[in-house]
CSV table of C-alpha atoms in Angstrom, one decimal:
chain,number,residue,atom,x,y,z
A,231,MET,CA,-36.3,9.8,-12.7
A,232,ALA,CA,-34.5,6.5,-13.1
A,233,SER,CA,-31.2,8.3,-13.3
A,234,LEU,CA,-32.0,10.3,-10.2
A,235,THR,CA,-33.1,7.2,-8.3
A,236,SER,CA,-29.8,5.4,-9.3
A,237,ASN,CA,-27.8,8.3,-8.1
A,238,LEU,CA,-29.6,8.4,-4.7
A,239,ILE,CA,-29.1,4.7,-4.3
A,240,LEU,CA,-25.4,5.0,-5.1
A,241,ALA,CA,-25.0,7.9,-2.6
A,242,PHE,CA,-26.7,5.8,0.1
A,243,LEU,CA,-24.5,2.8,-0.5
A,244,CYS,CA,-21.4,5.0,-0.4
A,245,VAL,CA,-22.3,6.3,3.0
A,246,LEU,CA,-23.6,3.0,4.4
A,247,PHE,CA,-20.7,0.8,3.4
A,248,GLY,CA,-17.9,3.4,3.2
A,249,PHE,CA,-17.3,2.9,-0.5
A,250,VAL,CA,-14.8,5.2,-2.2
A,251,CYS,CA,-17.0,7.2,-4.5
A,252,PHE,CA,-15.8,9.4,-7.4
A,253,SER,CA,-18.4,12.1,-8.0
A,254,ASN,CA,-17.6,14.9,-10.4
A,255,ALA,CA,-21.3,15.2,-11.6
A,256,GLN,CA,-21.7,18.3,-9.6
A,257,LEU,CA,-18.2,19.6,-10.2
A,258,SER,CA,-17.3,21.9,-13.1
A,259,SER,CA,-14.2,23.6,-14.4
A,260,ASN,CA,-16.2,26.9,-14.6
A,261,TYR,CA,-18.1,26.5,-11.3
A,262,TYR,CA,-17.1,30.0,-10.2
A,263,GLY,CA,-17.3,31.6,-13.7
A,264,ALA,CA,-20.0,34.0,-12.6
A,265,SER,CA,-19.5,34.2,-8.8
A,266,CYS,CA,-15.7,34.6,-8.8
A,267,PRO,CA,-14.5,35.1,-12.3
A,268,ASN,CA,-10.9,36.1,-11.3
A,269,LEU,CA,-10.4,33.1,-9.0
A,270,LYS,CA,-7.9,31.2,-11.2
A,271,THR,CA,-5.9,34.3,-11.8
A,272,ILE,CA,-5.7,35.2,-8.0
A,273,VAL,CA,-4.6,31.6,-7.1
A,274,GLY,CA,-2.1,31.5,-10.0
A,275,ASN,CA,-0.5,34.8,-9.2
A,276,ALA,CA,-0.3,33.9,-5.5
A,277,MET,CA,1.3,30.5,-6.2
A,278,LYS,CA,3.8,32.0,-8.6
A,279,GLU,CA,4.8,34.5,-6.0
A,280,ALA,CA,5.2,31.9,-3.4
A,281,VAL,CA,7.2,29.6,-5.6
A,282,ASN,CA,9.5,32.4,-6.7
A,283,ARG,CA,10.1,33.2,-3.0
A,284,GLU,CA,10.8,29.5,-2.2
A,285,ALA,CA,10.6,26.8,-4.8
A,286,ARG,CA,9.9,24.1,-2.3
A,287,LEU,CA,6.4,25.6,-1.6
A,288,GLY,CA,5.2,24.2,-4.9
A,289,ALA,CA,5.9,20.7,-3.6
A,290,SER,CA,4.6,21.5,-0.1
A,291,VAL,CA,1.2,22.7,-1.4
A,292,LEU,CA,0.9,19.6,-3.7
A,293,ARG,CA,1.6,17.4,-0.7
A,294,LEU,CA,-1.1,19.2,1.3
A,295,PHE,CA,-3.6,18.4,-1.5
A,296,PHE,CA,-2.5,14.7,-1.5
A,297,HIS,CA,-2.9,14.4,2.3
A,298,ASP,CA,-6.2,16.1,2.1
A,299,CYS,CA,-7.7,13.9,-0.6
A,300,PHE,CA,-6.6,10.7,1.0
A,301,VAL,CA,-8.5,11.3,4.2
A,302,ASN,CA,-12.2,11.2,3.6
A,303,GLY,CA,-11.9,13.0,0.2
A,304,CYS,CA,-10.8,16.4,-1.0
A,305,ASP,CA,-12.6,18.5,1.6
A,306,ALA,CA,-9.9,20.7,3.1
A,307,SER,CA,-10.0,18.8,6.4
A,308,ILE,CA,-6.1,18.8,6.4
A,309,LEU,CA,-6.2,22.6,6.9
A,310,LEU,CA,-8.2,22.5,10.2
A,311,ASP,CA,-6.5,23.2,13.4
A,312,ASP,CA,-7.3,21.2,16.5
A,313,THR,CA,-10.4,22.1,18.5
A,314,SER,CA,-12.0,21.0,21.8
A,315,SER,CA,-14.3,18.7,19.8
A,316,PHE,CA,-11.8,17.0,17.5
A,317,THR,CA,-8.1,16.5,16.9
A,318,GLY,CA,-7.1,17.5,13.4
A,319,GLU,CA,-5.0,15.7,10.8
A,320,LYS,CA,-1.9,18.0,10.9
A,321,ASN,CA,-0.2,15.9,13.6
A,322,SER,CA,-0.9,12.5,12.1
A,323,ASN,CA,2.1,10.2,11.8
A,324,PRO,CA,2.6,10.8,8.1
A,325,SER,CA,2.2,14.6,8.5
A,326,MET,CA,3.7,15.6,11.8
A,327,ASN,CA,6.6,18.0,11.6
A,328,SER,CA,6.7,17.8,7.8
A,329,LEU,CA,3.5,19.2,6.3
A,330,ARG,CA,3.9,22.9,5.3
A,331,GLY,CA,2.5,25.6,3.1
A,332,PHE,CA,-0.5,26.3,5.3
A,333,GLU,CA,0.4,30.0,5.3
A,334,VAL,CA,0.3,30.1,1.5
A,335,ILE,CA,-3.3,28.8,1.5
A,336,ASP,CA,-4.2,31.3,4.2
A,337,THR,CA,-2.8,34.1,2.0
A,338,ILE,CA,-4.7,32.9,-1.0
A,339,LYS,CA,-7.9,32.6,1.0
A,340,THR,CA,-7.6,36.1,2.2
A,341,GLN,CA,-7.2,37.4,-1.3
A,342,VAL,CA,-10.1,35.3,-2.6
A,343,GLU,CA,-12.4,36.5,0.2
A,344,ALA,CA,-11.6,40.1,-0.6
A,345,ALA,CA,-12.7,39.5,-4.2
A,346,CYS,CA,-15.5,37.1,-3.7
A,347,PRO,CA,-16.7,36.9,0.0
A,348,ASN,CA,-18.2,33.6,1.2
A,349,VAL,CA,-18.1,32.0,-2.2
A,350,VAL,CA,-15.0,29.8,-2.8
A,351,SER,CA,-14.3,26.8,-0.6
A,352,CYS,CA,-10.9,26.1,0.9
A,353,ALA,CA,-11.0,22.7,-0.7
A,354,ASP,CA,-11.2,24.3,-4.2
A,355,ILE,CA,-8.5,26.8,-3.4
A,356,LEU,CA,-6.2,23.9,-2.3
A,357,ALA,CA,-7.0,22.0,-5.5
A,358,LEU,CA,-6.2,25.0,-7.7
A,359,ALA,CA,-3.1,25.9,-5.7
A,360,ALA,CA,-1.6,22.4,-6.2
A,361,GLN,CA,-2.1,22.6,-9.9
A,362,LYS,CA,-0.7,26.1,-10.2
A,363,GLY,CA,2.3,25.2,-8.0
A,364,VAL,CA,3.2,22.2,-10.3
A,365,ALA,CA,2.8,24.4,-13.4
A,366,SER,CA,5.1,27.1,-11.8
A,367,LEU,CA,7.8,24.5,-11.5
A,368,GLY,CA,7.6,23.5,-15.2
A,369,GLY,CA,5.1,20.6,-14.7
A,370,PRO,CA,2.0,19.8,-16.7
A,371,THR,CA,-1.3,21.5,-16.4
A,372,TRP,CA,-4.7,20.0,-16.1
A,373,THR,CA,-8.3,21.2,-15.8
A,374,VAL,CA,-9.3,21.4,-12.1
A,375,GLN,CA,-12.9,20.5,-11.5
A,376,LEU,CA,-14.4,22.9,-8.9
A,377,GLY,CA,-17.5,23.0,-6.7
A,378,ARG,CA,-16.2,21.2,-3.6
A,379,ARG,CA,-17.3,22.3,-0.1
A,380,ASP,CA,-15.4,22.2,3.1
A,381,ALA,CA,-15.6,19.6,5.8
A,382,ARG,CA,-16.7,20.6,9.3
A,383,THR,CA,-14.5,18.1,11.0
A,384,ALA,CA,-11.2,16.2,10.6
A,385,SER,CA,-10.0,12.7,11.6
A,386,LEU,CA,-6.6,12.0,13.1
A,387,SER,CA,-7.2,8.3,13.1
A,388,SER,CA,-8.1,8.2,9.4
A,389,ALA,CA,-5.0,10.2,8.5
A,390,ASN,CA,-2.9,7.7,10.5
A,391,ALA,CA,-4.5,4.8,8.8
A,392,GLN,CA,-5.0,6.0,5.2
A,393,ILE,CA,-1.9,7.9,4.2
A,394,PRO,CA,1.2,5.9,3.2
A,395,MET,CA,4.4,6.2,5.2
A,396,PRO,CA,7.9,6.7,3.7
A,397,THR,CA,8.7,3.1,4.7
A,398,SER,CA,5.7,1.6,3.0
A,399,THR,CA,6.3,-1.5,0.9
A,400,LEU,CA,5.1,-1.8,-2.7
A,401,SER,CA,2.2,-4.1,-1.7
A,402,THR,CA,1.1,-1.6,0.9
A,403,LEU,CA,1.3,1.3,-1.5
A,404,ILE,CA,-0.8,-0.6,-4.1
A,405,SER,CA,-3.3,-1.5,-1.5
A,406,MET,CA,-3.7,2.0,0.0
A,407,PHE,CA,-4.1,3.6,-3.4
A,408,SER,CA,-6.5,0.9,-4.5
A,409,ALA,CA,-8.6,1.7,-1.4
A,410,LYS,CA,-9.0,5.2,-2.9
A,411,GLY,CA,-9.9,3.9,-6.4
A,412,LEU,CA,-6.5,4.5,-7.8
A,413,ASN,CA,-4.7,1.6,-9.6
A,414,ALA,CA,-1.0,0.7,-9.4
A,415,ALA,CA,-0.1,2.6,-12.5
A,416,GLU,CA,-1.8,5.8,-11.2
A,417,MET,CA,0.0,5.3,-7.9
A,418,THR,CA,3.3,5.2,-9.8
A,419,ALA,CA,2.5,8.3,-11.8
A,420,LEU,CA,1.4,10.2,-8.7
A,421,SER,CA,4.6,9.2,-6.9
A,422,GLY,CA,6.4,11.2,-9.5
A,423,SER,CA,5.4,14.2,-7.5
A,424,HIS,CA,8.6,13.4,-5.6
A,425,THR,CA,10.5,15.0,-8.5
A,426,ILE,CA,10.1,18.2,-6.5
A,427,GLY,CA,10.5,19.0,-2.8
A,428,GLN,CA,12.6,17.8,0.1
A,429,ALA,CA,12.3,15.3,2.9
A,430,ARG,CA,13.4,15.2,6.5
A,431,CYS,CA,16.2,13.0,7.6
A,432,ALA,CA,13.9,11.2,10.0
A,433,SER,CA,12.0,9.8,7.0
A,434,PHE,CA,15.0,8.3,5.2
A,435,ARG,CA,17.5,7.6,8.0
A,436,ASP,CA,16.9,3.9,8.0
A,437,ARG,CA,17.2,3.6,4.2
A,438,VAL,CA,20.5,5.6,4.1
A,439,ASN,CA,22.1,3.6,6.9
A,440,ASN,CA,20.6,0.1,6.5
A,441,ALA,CA,19.2,-0.5,3.0
A,442,THR,CA,20.9,-2.7,0.5
A,443,ASN,CA,19.0,-1.5,-2.6
A,444,ILE,CA,20.7,1.9,-2.6
A,445,ASN,CA,23.6,3.3,-4.6
A,446,SER,CA,26.6,3.3,-2.3
A,447,GLU,CA,27.9,6.7,-3.3
A,448,PHE,CA,24.4,8.2,-2.9
A,449,ALA,CA,24.1,6.6,0.5
A,450,ALA,CA,27.5,8.0,1.6
A,451,THR,CA,26.6,11.5,0.4
A,452,LEU,CA,23.3,11.4,2.3
A,453,GLY,CA,25.1,10.1,5.4
A,454,ALA,CA,26.7,13.4,5.9
A,455,THR,CA,23.2,15.0,6.0
A,456,CYS,CA,21.5,12.2,7.9
A,457,PRO,CA,23.7,10.4,10.4
A,458,ALA,CA,22.7,7.3,12.3
A,459,SER,CA,21.4,9.5,15.1
A,460,GLY,CA,20.4,13.1,15.4
A,461,GLY,CA,19.6,15.6,12.7
A,462,ASP,CA,16.0,14.6,12.3
A,463,SER,CA,15.0,17.9,10.6
A,464,ASN,CA,18.0,18.0,8.2
A,465,LEU,CA,16.7,18.1,4.6
A,466,ALA,CA,17.6,16.3,1.4
A,467,PRO,CA,16.0,16.7,-2.1
A,468,LEU,CA,13.6,14.0,-3.1
A,469,ASP,CA,15.2,14.3,-6.6
A,470,ILE,CA,18.9,14.7,-6.4
A,471,GLN,CA,19.2,15.9,-10.0
A,472,THR,CA,16.6,18.7,-10.4
A,473,PRO,CA,14.9,19.2,-7.1
A,474,SER,CA,13.1,22.4,-8.2
A,475,GLN,CA,12.1,21.3,-11.7
A,476,PHE,CA,9.0,19.1,-12.3
A,477,ASP,CA,10.4,16.5,-14.7
A,478,ASN,CA,11.0,12.8,-15.0
A,479,LYS,CA,14.4,12.7,-13.3
A,480,TYR,CA,12.7,11.0,-10.3
A,481,TYR,CA,12.3,7.8,-12.3
A,482,GLN,CA,15.8,8.0,-13.6
A,483,ASN,CA,17.0,8.2,-10.0
A,484,LEU,CA,15.0,5.1,-9.1
A,485,GLU,CA,16.7,3.1,-12.0
A,486,ALA,CA,20.0,4.2,-10.5
A,487,ARG,CA,19.0,3.1,-7.0
A,488,ARG,CA,18.9,6.7,-5.9
A,489,GLY,CA,15.4,6.9,-4.5
A,490,LEU,CA,15.5,8.9,-1.3
A,491,LEU,CA,12.6,7.2,0.5
A,492,GLN,CA,12.2,3.5,0.8
A,493,SER,CA,8.6,3.9,-0.5
A,494,ASP,CA,10.2,5.5,-3.6
A,495,GLN,CA,12.7,2.8,-4.4
A,496,GLU,CA,9.9,0.2,-3.9
A,497,LEU,CA,8.6,1.2,-7.3
A,498,PHE,CA,11.8,-0.1,-8.9
A,499,ASN,CA,12.9,-3.0,-6.9
A,500,GLY,CA,12.2,-6.1,-9.0
A,501,GLY,CA,8.4,-5.7,-8.7
A,502,SER,CA,5.4,-5.0,-10.8
A,503,GLN,CA,6.1,-1.3,-11.4
A,504,ASP,CA,9.6,-1.7,-12.8
A,505,SER,CA,8.6,-1.5,-16.4
A,506,LEU,CA,6.5,1.6,-15.9
A,507,VAL,CA,9.3,3.3,-14.1
A,508,LYS,CA,11.6,2.5,-17.0
A,509,SER,CA,8.9,3.9,-19.4
A,510,TYR,CA,8.6,7.2,-17.5
A,511,SER,CA,12.3,7.4,-17.1
A,512,SER,CA,12.7,7.5,-20.9
A,513,ASP,CA,9.5,9.2,-21.8
A,514,GLY,CA,8.9,12.4,-19.9
A,515,GLU,CA,5.8,13.3,-21.9
A,516,ALA,CA,4.1,10.0,-21.0
A,517,PHE,CA,4.7,10.8,-17.3
A,518,ARG,CA,3.4,14.3,-17.6
A,519,ARG,CA,0.2,13.1,-19.3
A,520,ASP,CA,-0.4,10.2,-16.9
A,521,PHE,CA,0.4,12.4,-13.8
A,522,ALA,CA,-2.1,15.1,-14.9
A,523,SER,CA,-4.8,12.4,-15.5
A,524,ALA,CA,-4.2,10.8,-12.1
A,525,MET,CA,-4.4,14.2,-10.4
A,526,VAL,CA,-7.8,14.9,-11.9
A,527,LYS,CA,-9.0,11.5,-10.7
A,528,MET,CA,-7.5,12.0,-7.2
A,529,GLY,CA,-9.1,15.4,-7.1
A,530,ASN,CA,-12.5,13.8,-7.6
A,531,LEU,CA,-12.3,11.7,-4.5
A,532,SER,CA,-15.6,12.0,-2.5
A,533,PRO,CA,-16.1,15.7,-2.8
A,534,LEU,CA,-18.6,17.4,-0.5
A,535,THR,CA,-21.2,19.2,-2.8
A,536,GLY,CA,-24.6,20.7,-2.7
A,537,THR,CA,-25.6,21.4,0.9
A,538,ASN,CA,-23.0,19.2,2.5
A,539,GLY,CA,-20.2,20.8,4.4
A,540,GLU,CA,-19.7,24.6,4.3
A,541,ILE,CA,-17.7,27.4,2.7
A,542,ARG,CA,-15.2,28.2,5.4
A,543,ARG,CA,-14.3,31.9,6.0
A,544,ASN,CA,-11.1,30.8,7.6
A,545,CYS,CA,-9.5,27.6,6.2
A,546,ARG,CA,-8.1,26.7,9.7
A,547,ALA,CA,-11.5,26.7,11.5
A,548,ILE,CA,-15.1,25.8,10.9
A,549,ASN,CA,-17.4,28.8,10.7
């Protein structure tokens, strides 16, 4: 009874004061063991097919999961289209014209619904898809805790306020991750997700043309892709060495001043994270281990469980 009372008090305080609450008490790695036993196989096969078709989709789905969890918890709110009653998160400043992979989640949801109707949340599908996508590109695996439910609304204002921008300073990054209960080391490990994927010119134009903490040859090469004006949608790999392989080359790039985004290079710019960047640069296994651990922690951000939220039939719209 004392434990139950404590949990109720904690839940009340989280709601009342807006605390960031990690709650995996009701999540389980085998949550769908009886109700949808083939779930992980369905998601894994679908992600492998998507990544084989376009390697970038592994990074795109991983980014969807990050943007989802950072706005009011991992509740699939990022997947909702705009409605007459709310403006969704897809067109927030950090996401506009750059988030992708929604169709992959739609496909997986259709397959899961065919096998297990009205059972598996979009939030859990996204969490599993992110893990399977990373693994498909040679990255680490981790045990995905399941049992989340889906939000019935989304928040454009929260997305604008709570997701870091590609121009964020180190102090801003540390502060924004700290607000989610993630420390500076976990922020640096999670930033390693930029070892895969690509970014639009609009997100790194100022760095390429104006930054001083950038390798001159690297800047010149990027200048052809991202001129001082125009070409906003032109793409460049976040990791110039192995853009479709999940490894530790991202950190080696930072040491060489070849971080694509200003927010990347901030991790190695004479600040508090320099030593950890050097460590990950030389020890890929340490990075893989810490990244997996941080992904589990991020995935436990304020999940909707029990009777909260719903199990959406269509990930783009509430039931």
